[in-house]
Amino acid sequence: MTETRYDLGSTADTWKYFWHPVCTLDELRDAKPGGKGPLQSTLLGERIAVAEVGGRTVAFQDRCPHRGVALSLGWVEEEKVRCRYHGWCYDATGAGVEVPSLEPGRPIPARARLVMYDCEVRYGLVWVRLDSSADTKIPEFPAWDDPQQRCILGEPYLWPISSGRRMENFIDVTHFPYTHQGTLGAPPNTVFPVYPVDQENGRLDWLTETFLAYNPGDDTYGPPAGPDSRMLPPAKYTVEMPFTVVLSFQWSETFATQIFMHATPIDAENCRSYWFTCHTEDGSSDQVHLQLQDMVLGEDLPVVASHLPRFIGDAQEEVSVFPDKTSILWRRWLRELAVAAEKGPEEIKRCLAQVNRESAAS
Ligand code: FES
Ligand SMILES: [Fe+2]
């Protein structure tokens, strides 16, 4: 790992302890004929590959130990990954099992072994963790397990900013009336209540009010559009450290929506977002929900792509105000995790276990 600076003094060594999606299951299926990969992806500056080998989805450094070429140029055959250069083969554990240039009976060097990473498929996404020693969990996604909810996987998008910048854009409601004028709000509705924030279990939870409304018969949600539109009760934000956010709306007794997003750090200044939009069955087409997200993301992109620097540098070089509270608390925890990672995985666990419940106090 390099010492390139990521958000708030963190490095790739800070975020290697956490699970990140590196592709969707569909992308893996489509990567090669046969549907098993290998597919190349980049996580924390590391070139990795994902493949389905021996009935398991596995992830490994995308580098053949023989001469260092990309294994993702090769293919999966008979439950092995074959390198395209000289045809060496590796099994699901990463062990070299075939070297075609060797005479039969000659031993395969023990160092002919892939660097393997933790890999799990969840929510139709392939999650990878480069270092398992802090025992972190794959983030929760409540709507996925809710039979009332229909979850639609959106097209992942690559933005030329850090995962931290992408997260802050997502959790910040005070940009709605300007960046999303007419879509998610408009002046003069610019002052939002600041709610207590709870910190527990590696999560930050808080409520938020927006000036959005449920517009029956229209495209279901957005700014108030008619006399029978209803302002919604506070929505709930949950951030799972470091880069997952779930936003849950209960628009009416029977209509609820949820958005899930994880901003995977490709490197210090680029992230790929994996996301779902979910809603209780209301007969609306998937297209309606995807189009609204597309519109919102299209409004965000030119703004967030202009951040200087592209990662969150020294917080002192920016000016924060009280309504930026959730982002300030999230930044503080991010910084603490960066410091903890320098001391090792035990310290990461301790840092994630912190509890501070403002809602109980108020
Ligand atoms: S580089 Fe992979 S087999 Fe030679
Ligand atoms: Fe936005």
CSV table of C-alpha atoms and ligand atoms in Angstrom, one decimal:
chain,number,residue,atom,x,y,z
A,1,MET,CA,0.0,0.0,0.0
A,2,THR,CA,1.2,3.5,-0.7
A,3,GLU,CA,1.0,6.5,1.6
A,4,THR,CA,-1.2,8.5,-0.7
A,5,ARG,CA,-3.4,10.7,1.4
A,6,TYR,CA,-7.1,9.9,1.4
A,7,ASP,CA,-9.8,11.9,3.2
A,8,LEU,CA,-8.8,13.7,6.5
A,9,GLY,CA,-5.4,12.2,6.8
A,10,SER,CA,-6.5,8.6,6.2
A,11,THR,CA,-4.7,6.3,3.8
A,12,ALA,CA,-5.5,3.1,1.9
A,13,ASP,CA,-4.3,1.3,5.1
A,14,THR,CA,-7.2,2.9,7.0
A,15,TRP,CA,-9.9,1.6,4.7
A,16,LYS,CA,-8.5,-1.8,3.9
A,17,TYR,CA,-10.1,-3.1,7.1
A,18,PHE,CA,-13.6,-2.4,5.7
A,19,TRP,CA,-15.8,-4.2,3.2
A,20,HIS,CA,-16.5,-2.5,-0.1
A,21,PRO,CA,-18.4,-3.6,-3.1
A,22,VAL,CA,-16.2,-3.9,-6.2
A,23,CYS,CA,-18.7,-4.9,-8.8
A,24,THR,CA,-22.3,-6.1,-9.1
A,25,LEU,CA,-23.1,-9.7,-9.6
A,26,ASP,CA,-24.4,-8.8,-13.1
A,27,GLU,CA,-21.2,-7.2,-14.0
A,28,LEU,CA,-19.3,-10.3,-13.0
A,29,ARG,CA,-21.7,-12.5,-15.1
A,30,ASP,CA,-21.2,-10.2,-18.1
A,31,ALA,CA,-17.5,-9.9,-17.9
A,32,LYS,CA,-16.5,-13.0,-19.8
A,33,PRO,CA,-18.2,-15.7,-21.8
A,34,GLY,CA,-19.3,-18.4,-19.4
A,35,GLY,CA,-20.3,-15.8,-16.8
A,36,LYS,CA,-17.6,-16.5,-14.2
A,37,GLY,CA,-15.1,-13.7,-14.8
A,38,PRO,CA,-12.4,-12.9,-14.0
A,39,LEU,CA,-13.4,-9.3,-13.8
A,40,GLN,CA,-11.0,-6.5,-13.0
A,41,SER,CA,-11.7,-3.9,-10.5
A,42,THR,CA,-9.7,-1.4,-8.4
A,43,LEU,CA,-10.0,-1.0,-4.7
A,44,LEU,CA,-7.9,1.5,-2.7
A,45,GLY,CA,-5.5,1.8,-5.5
A,46,GLU,CA,-5.0,-2.0,-5.7
A,47,ARG,CA,-5.7,-3.9,-8.9
A,48,ILE,CA,-7.9,-6.8,-8.0
A,49,ALA,CA,-9.9,-9.5,-9.8
A,50,VAL,CA,-13.1,-11.3,-9.0
A,51,ALA,CA,-14.0,-14.7,-10.4
A,52,GLU,CA,-16.4,-17.6,-9.6
A,53,VAL,CA,-14.2,-20.6,-9.1
A,54,GLY,CA,-15.3,-24.0,-7.6
A,55,GLY,CA,-18.8,-22.6,-6.9
A,56,ARG,CA,-17.3,-19.7,-4.8
A,57,THR,CA,-17.0,-16.1,-5.6
A,58,VAL,CA,-13.4,-15.2,-4.9
A,59,ALA,CA,-11.2,-12.1,-5.1
A,60,PHE,CA,-7.5,-11.8,-5.5
A,61,GLN,CA,-4.7,-9.5,-6.5
A,62,ASP,CA,-4.9,-9.2,-10.2
A,63,ARG,CA,-1.4,-10.3,-10.8
A,64,CYS,CA,0.0,-13.6,-11.9
A,65,PRO,CA,2.9,-14.6,-9.6
A,66,HIS,CA,4.8,-15.9,-12.7
A,67,ARG,CA,5.5,-12.6,-14.5
A,68,GLY,CA,3.0,-10.2,-13.0
A,69,VAL,CA,0.5,-9.9,-15.8
A,70,ALA,CA,-3.2,-9.3,-15.1
A,71,LEU,CA,-5.1,-12.6,-14.4
A,72,SER,CA,-8.3,-10.8,-15.4
A,73,LEU,CA,-7.1,-11.2,-19.0
A,74,GLY,CA,-7.4,-15.0,-18.6
A,75,TRP,CA,-10.4,-17.2,-18.0
A,76,VAL,CA,-12.0,-19.7,-15.7
A,77,GLU,CA,-11.9,-23.3,-16.8
A,78,GLU,CA,-12.7,-26.4,-14.8
A,79,GLU,CA,-12.8,-24.5,-11.5
A,80,LYS,CA,-9.4,-22.9,-12.1
A,81,VAL,CA,-8.3,-19.5,-13.2
A,82,ARG,CA,-6.0,-19.7,-16.2
A,83,CYS,CA,-3.5,-17.0,-16.9
A,84,ARG,CA,-3.5,-15.9,-20.5
A,85,TYR,CA,0.3,-15.4,-20.8
A,86,HIS,CA,1.8,-18.8,-20.1
A,87,GLY,CA,-1.4,-20.7,-19.0
A,88,TRP,CA,-0.6,-21.2,-15.4
A,89,CYS,CA,-3.7,-22.2,-13.3
A,90,TYR,CA,-4.8,-21.4,-9.8
A,91,ASP,CA,-7.6,-23.0,-7.8
A,92,ALA,CA,-10.3,-21.4,-5.6
A,93,THR,CA,-7.8,-21.1,-2.7
A,94,GLY,CA,-5.2,-19.3,-4.9
A,95,ALA,CA,-2.8,-22.3,-5.0
A,96,GLY,CA,-0.9,-22.8,-8.3
A,97,VAL,CA,-2.1,-26.2,-9.7
A,98,GLU,CA,-0.8,-26.3,-13.2
A,99,VAL,CA,2.3,-25.0,-15.0
A,100,PRO,CA,2.0,-26.1,-18.6
A,101,SER,CA,5.7,-25.5,-19.4
A,102,LEU,CA,6.8,-28.0,-16.8
A,103,GLU,CA,7.4,-31.6,-17.6
A,104,PRO,CA,4.8,-33.8,-16.0
A,105,GLY,CA,5.8,-34.8,-12.4
A,106,ARG,CA,7.9,-31.7,-11.8
A,107,PRO,CA,6.8,-29.8,-8.7
A,108,ILE,CA,5.0,-26.5,-8.9
A,109,PRO,CA,6.8,-23.8,-6.8
A,110,ALA,CA,5.0,-23.1,-3.5
A,111,ARG,CA,5.3,-19.4,-4.3
A,112,ALA,CA,3.0,-19.8,-7.3
A,113,ARG,CA,0.1,-18.6,-5.1
A,114,LEU,CA,-2.3,-15.8,-5.6
A,115,VAL,CA,-2.8,-13.1,-2.9
A,116,MET,CA,-6.4,-13.8,-1.9
A,117,TYR,CA,-8.9,-11.4,-0.2
A,118,ASP,CA,-12.1,-11.9,1.7
A,119,CYS,CA,-15.0,-11.9,-0.7
A,120,GLU,CA,-18.7,-12.3,-0.2
A,121,VAL,CA,-21.8,-11.8,-2.3
A,122,ARG,CA,-24.5,-9.8,-0.6
A,123,TYR,CA,-27.4,-7.7,-2.0
A,124,GLY,CA,-26.4,-8.7,-5.5
A,125,LEU,CA,-23.0,-7.0,-5.0
A,126,VAL,CA,-19.6,-8.6,-4.7
A,127,TRP,CA,-18.0,-7.2,-1.5
A,128,VAL,CA,-14.2,-7.4,-0.8
A,129,ARG,CA,-12.1,-6.7,2.3
A,130,LEU,CA,-8.4,-6.4,1.8
A,131,ASP,CA,-7.6,-7.1,5.5
A,132,SER,CA,-9.8,-9.2,7.8
A,133,SER,CA,-8.0,-8.4,11.1
A,134,ALA,CA,-10.4,-5.8,12.4
A,135,ASP,CA,-13.4,-8.2,12.0
A,136,THR,CA,-15.6,-5.6,10.4
A,137,LYS,CA,-19.1,-6.5,9.0
A,138,ILE,CA,-20.8,-5.9,5.7
A,139,PRO,CA,-23.1,-2.9,6.2
A,140,GLU,CA,-26.8,-3.6,6.8
A,141,PHE,CA,-29.4,-2.8,4.3
A,142,PRO,CA,-32.8,-3.1,6.0
A,143,ALA,CA,-35.1,-2.8,2.9
A,144,TRP,CA,-33.3,-5.8,1.3
A,145,ASP,CA,-34.7,-8.0,4.1
A,146,ASP,CA,-38.2,-6.3,4.1
A,147,PRO,CA,-40.7,-8.3,2.0
A,148,GLN,CA,-42.8,-5.1,1.6
A,149,GLN,CA,-40.0,-3.4,-0.2
A,150,ARG,CA,-39.0,-3.6,-3.8
A,151,CYS,CA,-35.3,-2.9,-4.2
A,152,ILE,CA,-34.0,-1.7,-7.6
A,153,LEU,CA,-30.3,-1.8,-8.2
A,154,GLY,CA,-29.1,1.4,-10.0
A,155,GLU,CA,-26.2,1.6,-12.4
A,156,PRO,CA,-23.0,2.1,-10.4
A,157,TYR,CA,-21.4,5.4,-11.1
A,158,LEU,CA,-17.8,6.6,-11.0
A,159,TRP,CA,-17.3,10.1,-9.8
A,160,PRO,CA,-13.9,11.9,-9.8
A,161,ILE,CA,-14.0,12.7,-6.1
A,162,SER,CA,-13.1,10.8,-2.9
A,163,SER,CA,-15.5,8.5,-1.1
A,164,GLY,CA,-15.6,11.0,1.7
A,165,ARG,CA,-16.7,13.8,-0.6
A,166,ARG,CA,-19.4,11.6,-2.1
A,167,MET,CA,-20.7,10.6,1.4
A,168,GLU,CA,-20.9,14.3,2.5
A,169,ASN,CA,-22.9,15.2,-0.6
A,170,PHE,CA,-25.3,12.4,0.2
A,171,ILE,CA,-25.9,13.3,3.9
A,172,ASP,CA,-26.1,17.1,3.4
A,173,VAL,CA,-29.6,18.4,3.1
A,174,THR,CA,-28.8,22.1,3.0
A,175,HIS,CA,-27.7,21.8,-0.6
A,176,PHE,CA,-31.2,20.7,-1.7
A,177,PRO,CA,-32.8,24.1,-2.3
A,178,TYR,CA,-29.9,25.2,-4.5
A,179,THR,CA,-28.2,22.2,-6.3
A,180,HIS,CA,-31.7,20.6,-6.6
A,181,GLN,CA,-33.8,23.6,-7.0
A,182,GLY,CA,-37.2,22.5,-8.1
A,183,THR,CA,-36.3,18.8,-7.7
A,184,LEU,CA,-35.8,18.4,-4.0
A,185,GLY,CA,-36.6,21.9,-2.7
A,186,ALA,CA,-36.3,25.6,-3.4
A,187,PRO,CA,-35.7,28.9,-1.5
A,188,PRO,CA,-37.1,30.3,0.7
A,189,ASN,CA,-37.1,26.8,2.4
A,190,THR,CA,-33.4,26.8,3.3
A,191,VAL,CA,-33.3,26.3,7.1
A,192,PHE,CA,-33.5,22.7,8.3
A,193,PRO,CA,-33.9,21.6,11.9
A,194,VAL,CA,-30.8,20.1,13.4
A,195,TYR,CA,-31.6,16.9,15.1
A,196,PRO,CA,-29.6,14.9,17.7
A,197,VAL,CA,-27.2,12.4,16.3
A,198,ASP,CA,-26.6,8.9,17.8
A,199,GLN,CA,-23.3,7.2,17.5
A,200,GLU,CA,-23.3,3.5,18.2
A,201,ASN,CA,-22.3,0.1,16.6
A,202,GLY,CA,-20.1,1.8,14.0
A,203,ARG,CA,-23.1,3.9,13.0
A,204,LEU,CA,-24.4,7.4,13.0
A,205,ASP,CA,-28.2,7.8,13.1
A,206,TRP,CA,-30.2,11.0,12.9
A,207,LEU,CA,-33.5,12.3,11.6
A,208,THR,CA,-33.8,15.0,9.0
A,209,GLU,CA,-36.6,17.1,7.7
A,210,THR,CA,-36.7,18.2,4.1
A,211,PHE,CA,-39.3,20.2,2.2
A,212,LEU,CA,-40.3,17.2,0.2
A,213,ALA,CA,-43.8,16.0,-0.2
A,214,TYR,CA,-45.7,12.9,-1.2
A,215,ASN,CA,-47.6,13.8,-4.3
A,216,PRO,CA,-50.3,11.2,-4.9
A,217,GLY,CA,-50.8,10.4,-8.5
A,218,ASP,CA,-47.7,12.3,-9.5
A,219,ASP,CA,-44.2,10.8,-9.7
A,220,THR,CA,-44.7,9.9,-6.0
A,221,TYR,CA,-42.2,12.2,-4.4
A,222,GLY,CA,-40.5,15.6,-4.8
A,223,PRO,CA,-41.3,19.2,-3.8
A,224,PRO,CA,-45.0,19.8,-3.0
A,225,ALA,CA,-46.8,19.8,-6.4
A,226,GLY,CA,-50.5,20.1,-5.7
A,227,PRO,CA,-53.2,20.8,-3.1
A,228,ASP,CA,-53.4,17.1,-2.1
A,229,SER,CA,-49.6,16.7,-1.6
A,230,ARG,CA,-48.5,16.0,2.0
A,231,MET,CA,-45.3,17.1,3.7
A,232,LEU,CA,-43.6,14.0,5.0
A,233,PRO,CA,-42.5,13.2,8.6
A,234,PRO,CA,-38.8,13.3,9.2
A,235,ALA,CA,-36.7,10.9,7.2
A,236,LYS,CA,-34.0,8.8,8.9
A,237,TYR,CA,-30.3,8.8,7.9
A,238,THR,CA,-28.1,5.9,8.9
A,239,VAL,CA,-24.4,6.1,8.1
A,240,GLU,CA,-22.4,3.0,8.6
A,241,MET,CA,-18.8,3.9,8.9
A,242,PRO,CA,-17.0,4.7,6.8
A,243,PHE,CA,-18.8,4.9,3.4
A,244,THR,CA,-22.3,3.5,3.6
A,245,VAL,CA,-25.5,5.5,3.9
A,246,VAL,CA,-29.1,4.4,4.1
A,247,LEU,CA,-31.9,7.1,3.8
A,248,SER,CA,-35.4,5.9,4.8
A,249,PHE,CA,-38.6,7.9,4.2
A,250,GLN,CA,-42.0,7.0,5.6
A,251,TRP,CA,-44.2,9.1,3.3
A,252,SER,CA,-47.5,7.8,4.4
A,253,GLU,CA,-48.8,4.9,6.4
A,254,THR,CA,-48.5,2.6,3.4
A,255,PHE,CA,-45.8,4.2,1.3
A,256,ALA,CA,-42.1,4.1,2.3
A,257,THR,CA,-38.9,4.4,0.3
A,258,GLN,CA,-35.3,3.7,1.1
A,259,ILE,CA,-32.0,4.6,-0.7
A,260,PHE,CA,-28.9,2.6,0.0
A,261,MET,CA,-25.5,3.8,-1.2
A,262,HIS,CA,-21.9,2.7,-0.6
A,263,ALA,CA,-19.1,4.9,-2.0
A,264,THR,CA,-16.2,2.5,-2.8
A,265,PRO,CA,-12.8,4.2,-2.8
A,266,ILE,CA,-11.2,3.3,-6.1
A,267,ASP,CA,-8.3,5.5,-5.0
A,268,ALA,CA,-7.8,8.7,-3.0
A,269,GLU,CA,-9.7,10.9,-5.6
A,270,ASN,CA,-12.1,8.6,-7.3
A,271,CYS,CA,-15.0,6.6,-6.0
A,272,ARG,CA,-17.6,4.2,-7.5
A,273,SER,CA,-21.0,4.3,-5.9
A,274,TYR,CA,-23.2,1.2,-5.6
A,275,TRP,CA,-26.8,2.0,-4.8
A,276,PHE,CA,-30.4,0.9,-4.6
A,277,THR,CA,-33.7,2.7,-4.7
A,278,CYS,CA,-36.4,0.8,-2.8
A,279,HIS,CA,-40.1,1.4,-2.3
A,280,THR,CA,-43.2,-0.3,-1.1
A,281,GLU,CA,-45.1,-1.8,-4.0
A,282,ASP,CA,-47.3,1.0,-5.4
A,283,GLY,CA,-47.6,-0.1,-8.9
A,284,SER,CA,-45.1,2.5,-10.1
A,285,SER,CA,-42.5,1.3,-12.7
A,286,ASP,CA,-38.9,1.0,-11.8
A,287,GLN,CA,-38.2,3.6,-14.4
A,288,VAL,CA,-39.9,6.4,-12.4
A,289,HIS,CA,-37.7,5.7,-9.4
A,290,LEU,CA,-34.5,5.4,-11.4
A,291,GLN,CA,-35.2,8.5,-13.4
A,292,LEU,CA,-35.6,10.6,-10.3
A,293,GLN,CA,-32.3,9.4,-9.0
A,294,ASP,CA,-30.7,10.0,-12.4
A,295,MET,CA,-32.0,13.6,-12.4
A,296,VAL,CA,-30.8,14.2,-8.8
A,297,LEU,CA,-27.3,12.7,-9.5
A,298,GLY,CA,-27.0,14.7,-12.7
A,299,GLU,CA,-27.6,17.9,-10.7
A,300,ASP,CA,-25.0,16.9,-8.1
A,301,LEU,CA,-22.2,15.8,-10.4
A,302,PRO,CA,-21.0,19.1,-11.9
A,303,VAL,CA,-20.9,20.6,-8.3
A,304,VAL,CA,-19.2,17.8,-6.5
A,305,ALA,CA,-16.7,17.2,-9.4
A,306,SER,CA,-15.4,20.7,-8.8
A,307,HIS,CA,-14.3,20.2,-5.2
A,308,LEU,CA,-10.8,21.5,-4.4
A,309,PRO,CA,-9.2,19.3,-3.3
A,310,ARG,CA,-10.9,16.2,-4.6
A,311,PHE,CA,-10.6,14.6,-1.2
A,312,ILE,CA,-11.3,16.1,2.2
A,313,GLY,CA,-8.0,17.7,3.0
A,314,ASP,CA,-7.4,19.8,6.1
A,315,ALA,CA,-10.8,20.5,7.6
A,316,GLN,CA,-9.4,23.9,8.8
A,317,GLU,CA,-9.1,25.0,5.2
A,318,GLU,CA,-12.9,24.9,4.9
A,319,VAL,CA,-15.6,26.8,6.8
A,320,SER,CA,-18.3,24.9,8.6
A,321,VAL,CA,-21.5,26.2,10.2
A,322,PHE,CA,-23.8,24.6,12.8
A,323,PRO,CA,-26.2,23.0,10.3
A,324,ASP,CA,-23.2,21.1,8.9
A,325,LYS,CA,-23.3,19.2,12.2
A,326,THR,CA,-23.8,15.6,10.8
A,327,SER,CA,-21.0,16.0,8.4
A,328,ILE,CA,-18.8,17.5,11.2
A,329,LEU,CA,-19.5,14.5,13.5
A,330,TRP,CA,-18.9,12.0,10.6
A,331,ARG,CA,-15.6,13.8,9.8
A,332,ARG,CA,-14.5,13.5,13.4
A,333,TRP,CA,-15.1,9.8,13.4
A,334,LEU,CA,-13.4,9.4,10.1
A,335,ARG,CA,-10.3,11.2,11.5
A,336,GLU,CA,-10.4,9.0,14.6
A,337,LEU,CA,-10.5,5.9,12.5
A,338,ALA,CA,-7.5,7.2,10.5
A,339,VAL,CA,-5.5,7.6,13.7
A,340,ALA,CA,-6.7,4.3,15.1
A,341,ALA,CA,-5.6,2.4,11.9
A,342,GLU,CA,-2.0,3.6,12.5
A,343,LYS,CA,-2.1,1.7,15.8
A,344,GLY,CA,-3.6,-1.5,14.3
A,345,PRO,CA,-6.8,-3.5,14.0
A,346,GLU,CA,-7.6,-3.6,17.8
A,347,GLU,CA,-7.7,0.1,17.9
A,348,ILE,CA,-10.0,0.2,14.9
A,349,LYS,CA,-12.4,-2.1,16.8
A,350,ARG,CA,-12.3,0.1,19.9
A,351,CYS,CA,-12.9,3.2,17.8
A,352,LEU,CA,-15.9,1.7,16.1
A,353,ALA,CA,-17.4,0.6,19.4
A,354,GLN,CA,-17.8,4.2,20.7
A,355,VAL,CA,-21.2,5.1,21.9
A,356,ASN,CA,-22.6,8.6,22.2
A,357,ARG,CA,-26.4,9.0,22.2
A,358,GLU,CA,-27.5,12.6,21.9
A,359,SER,CA,-31.2,11.6,21.5
A,360,ALA,CA,-31.3,9.9,24.9
A,361,ALA,CA,-29.8,13.1,26.5
A,362,SER,CA,-32.3,15.5,24.9
B,1,FES,S1,2.6,-14.5,-16.3
B,1,FES,FE1,0.9,-15.8,-15.8
B,1,FES,S2,1.5,-17.6,-16.6
B,1,FES,FE2,3.2,-16.4,-17.0
B,2,FE,FE,-27.4,16.3,-4.0
